[in-house]
XYZ file of C-alpha atoms in Angstrom:
270
model
C 105.170 125.572 111.104
C 105.278 129.453 111.095
C 108.612 130.971 112.000
C 109.061 134.700 112.785
C 112.584 135.755 112.133
C 114.397 139.028 112.880
C 114.194 140.083 109.395
C 111.360 138.090 107.793
C 108.720 135.430 108.179
C 108.759 132.026 106.755
C 106.730 128.873 106.920
C 107.654 125.187 106.766
C 105.430 122.379 105.778
C 106.593 118.824 106.749
C 105.215 116.132 104.482
C 105.131 112.304 104.404
C 106.223 109.918 101.685
C 104.717 106.661 102.991
C 101.972 105.635 105.393
C 104.026 104.279 108.305
C 107.690 103.321 107.810
C 109.613 100.051 107.247
C 113.032 101.261 108.557
C 112.330 100.488 112.306
C 114.450 103.155 114.026
C 114.265 102.295 117.773
C 113.376 105.858 119.012
C 110.676 106.477 116.495
C 106.880 106.156 117.035
C 106.192 105.906 113.301
C 108.299 102.646 113.276
C 105.744 100.934 115.489
C 103.263 101.131 112.597
C 105.371 99.255 110.104
C 104.732 100.099 106.482
C 101.229 100.325 105.118
C 101.829 101.751 101.580
C 103.715 104.274 99.460
C 102.126 107.542 98.831
C 101.503 108.550 95.196
C 103.120 111.639 93.769
C 99.759 113.386 93.919
C 99.310 112.523 97.601
C 102.746 113.809 98.424
C 102.410 117.164 96.572
C 98.715 117.336 97.723
C 99.849 117.612 101.406
C 101.535 120.905 100.490
C 98.474 122.253 98.668
C 96.192 121.190 101.515
C 98.312 123.049 104.106
C 98.779 126.101 101.909
C 95.026 126.418 101.429
C 94.183 125.863 105.005
C 96.630 128.509 106.246
C 96.444 131.033 103.384
C 100.061 130.506 102.270
C 101.170 131.710 98.816
C 104.304 130.860 97.009
C 104.034 134.256 95.231
C 104.239 136.256 98.528
C 105.476 133.893 101.262
C 108.772 132.200 102.074
C 107.838 128.548 102.137
C 110.139 125.591 102.951
C 109.062 121.958 102.305
C 110.762 119.177 104.303
C 110.180 115.488 103.293
C 110.581 114.420 107.049
C 107.204 113.113 107.922
C 106.152 109.510 107.900
C 108.219 107.122 105.797
C 111.537 106.673 104.112
C 111.543 108.890 100.997
C 114.185 107.031 99.146
C 112.152 103.838 99.390
C 109.490 105.586 97.331
C 111.927 107.576 95.141
C 109.944 107.679 91.817
C 106.887 109.261 93.460
C 109.024 111.577 95.545
C 110.927 112.843 92.386
C 107.651 113.171 90.509
C 106.153 115.122 93.416
C 109.308 117.365 93.543
C 108.891 118.183 89.877
C 105.265 119.196 90.537
C 106.368 121.356 93.495
C 109.159 123.085 91.554
C 107.628 123.421 88.116
C 106.756 127.104 87.439
C 103.479 125.901 85.971
C 102.894 124.018 89.314
C 103.762 125.459 92.648
C 106.978 127.183 91.626
C 108.861 126.347 94.805
C 112.669 126.539 94.384
C 114.666 123.257 94.965
C 116.625 125.256 97.522
C 113.580 125.261 99.813
C 112.875 121.507 99.553
C 114.778 118.920 101.721
C 114.457 115.214 101.789
C 115.639 113.239 104.781
C 116.710 109.582 104.618
C 117.914 106.983 107.149
C 120.632 105.988 104.722
C 119.521 103.935 101.797
C 122.932 103.974 100.213
C 122.194 102.968 96.538
C 119.272 105.369 96.397
C 121.460 108.224 97.532
C 123.476 107.832 94.308
C 120.222 107.597 92.326
C 118.842 110.668 93.799
C 122.112 112.503 92.980
C 121.562 111.720 89.270
C 118.256 113.539 89.209
C 118.202 116.851 87.450
C 115.514 118.159 89.656
C 115.853 117.003 93.264
C 115.461 118.120 96.853
C 118.367 118.959 99.114
C 119.683 115.867 101.013
C 119.546 115.332 104.780
C 120.920 112.208 106.521
C 119.612 110.868 109.787
C 122.807 110.031 111.533
C 121.733 109.641 115.244
C 124.958 107.631 116.216
C 128.625 108.361 116.538
C 129.848 104.816 115.806
C 128.962 101.755 113.664
C 127.915 99.576 116.638
C 125.848 102.289 118.243
C 123.996 103.033 114.883
C 123.314 99.360 114.372
C 121.545 99.237 117.742
C 119.468 102.471 117.187
C 118.953 102.105 113.380
C 118.800 98.456 112.194
C 118.939 99.672 108.584
C 122.734 100.061 109.361
C 122.997 96.206 109.264
C 122.307 96.390 105.558
C 123.909 99.679 104.725
C 127.007 100.284 106.995
C 127.913 103.733 108.427
C 131.102 103.498 106.478
C 129.370 102.957 103.173
C 126.786 105.624 104.060
C 129.497 108.280 104.657
C 131.273 107.174 101.403
C 127.948 107.773 99.561
C 127.696 111.158 101.077
C 131.270 112.040 100.145
C 130.544 111.049 96.527
C 127.167 112.840 96.422
C 127.152 115.670 93.822
C 126.441 118.749 95.855
C 125.310 121.788 93.915
C 127.413 125.026 94.420
C 124.922 126.490 96.920
C 124.370 123.142 98.877
C 125.483 121.483 102.007
C 124.659 118.106 103.240
C 122.523 118.191 106.490
C 123.108 115.511 109.131
C 120.263 115.104 111.631
C 121.068 113.714 115.149
C 118.499 112.750 117.687
C 119.955 113.042 121.104
C 118.943 110.105 123.528
C 119.692 110.644 127.248
C 122.717 108.684 128.278
C 122.984 106.777 124.995
C 124.467 108.984 122.336
C 124.606 112.362 123.868
C 128.172 112.497 125.638
C 131.051 114.783 124.841
C 132.785 111.713 123.447
C 129.908 111.172 121.022
C 130.071 114.777 119.915
C 133.851 114.473 119.274
C 133.247 111.306 117.276
C 130.498 112.950 115.238
C 132.972 115.724 114.284
C 135.611 113.134 113.211
C 132.957 111.257 111.079
C 131.962 114.410 109.233
C 135.319 116.113 109.017
C 135.775 115.752 105.291
C 132.228 116.607 104.283
C 130.612 119.893 103.307
C 128.063 119.641 106.045
C 126.034 121.076 108.785
C 124.398 119.300 111.774
C 120.872 119.580 113.192
C 120.444 118.333 116.826
C 117.020 117.145 117.958
C 116.418 116.312 121.635
C 114.279 113.153 121.646
C 110.542 113.717 121.539
C 109.313 111.117 123.935
C 106.289 108.854 123.265
C 104.534 105.713 124.516
C 106.434 102.609 123.605
C 109.787 104.356 123.219
C 112.461 103.243 125.687
C 114.685 106.311 125.656
C 114.842 109.486 127.539
C 115.183 113.161 126.511
C 118.472 114.815 127.566
C 118.557 118.021 129.686
C 119.012 121.360 127.754
C 122.433 121.771 129.294
C 123.621 118.489 127.749
C 122.247 119.442 124.359
C 124.055 122.716 124.616
C 127.275 121.031 125.585
C 127.027 118.648 122.695
C 126.286 121.574 120.275
C 129.276 123.560 121.530
C 131.700 120.720 120.621
C 130.323 120.077 117.169
C 129.957 123.807 116.446
C 133.724 124.250 116.742
C 134.151 122.293 113.570
C 130.970 122.969 111.493
C 127.574 124.714 111.578
C 125.491 123.016 114.289
C 121.870 123.948 115.203
C 119.346 122.749 117.777
C 115.817 122.203 116.372
C 112.930 123.645 118.430
C 110.313 121.055 119.074
C 106.738 121.548 117.753
C 103.734 119.489 118.379
C 104.867 117.401 121.380
C 101.525 117.930 122.998
C 99.732 116.003 120.302
C 102.495 113.570 119.611
C 103.244 115.211 116.264
C 106.820 116.340 116.847
C 109.849 114.810 115.260
C 109.655 111.052 115.408
C 106.278 110.950 116.975
C 104.016 110.633 113.930
C 101.678 107.640 114.348
C 98.027 107.061 113.738
C 96.318 106.305 117.098
C 93.215 104.759 115.720
C 91.933 102.990 112.548
C 89.044 104.387 110.536
C 87.288 103.180 107.380
C 88.756 104.111 104.074
C 92.266 105.368 103.274
C 93.941 107.440 106.013
C 97.011 109.640 105.787
C 98.299 111.580 108.772
C 99.884 114.849 107.739
C 103.299 115.584 109.323
C 103.223 118.667 111.507
C 106.856 119.022 112.572
C 110.148 119.441 110.842
C 111.202 115.802 110.654
C 109.951 112.660 109.261
C 110.304 110.367 112.397
C 114.006 109.678 111.407
C 113.314 106.144 110.200
């Protein structure tokens, strides 16, 4: 994903950690696949090499961000994710700064603490997507195992580095979790955390029973949250080929192993 800024250019590569995903978030196309298998560390890091070579990107000359937000739940494949991160960050490997690598999780609470103990690790992003316990249970069934209360406690205990904030990702679903009251509850939930919020208007897809809110509703939600903490709206990429956030899903089977590369800045959020 190339990004032309006012002062400089940067590229973001979104990569997967699993083929499919077992977490079953209700607004995610990837969830309809279920889990096929974990990717190896080589397959995870290899996605970065593939895209860099295909697009002529060099870590020596280009600003490159890596987001582990494609298919899968990274914390359910943590050993391979950490090994891949070491390959990506090693000066003898790709030499990418940990500041430029982000991992997104639906909230596997014990693994968040495990990630925090790693010497070399990505930044942490949490797929929140709801403003209350009951609402999150409906949208993200993983909440029945790892409650919102326990997830936020794990976030509060997480050992942030001096330069780091937690990122909370929030998919806005029309008429479900996008009201002003939802926004105020999100602010209250995150009030005591060093955090920022990324808003993503739902990227629709076949089999997903939710709608995309109007731009005005997204902007109103952002305005409320932004009074309390940094809050950004993510620009959708790849909707036309069902490759945007939450849309990654293989449409047909083929002989031999198949891995679909993520092409947008989110891993399907569950």
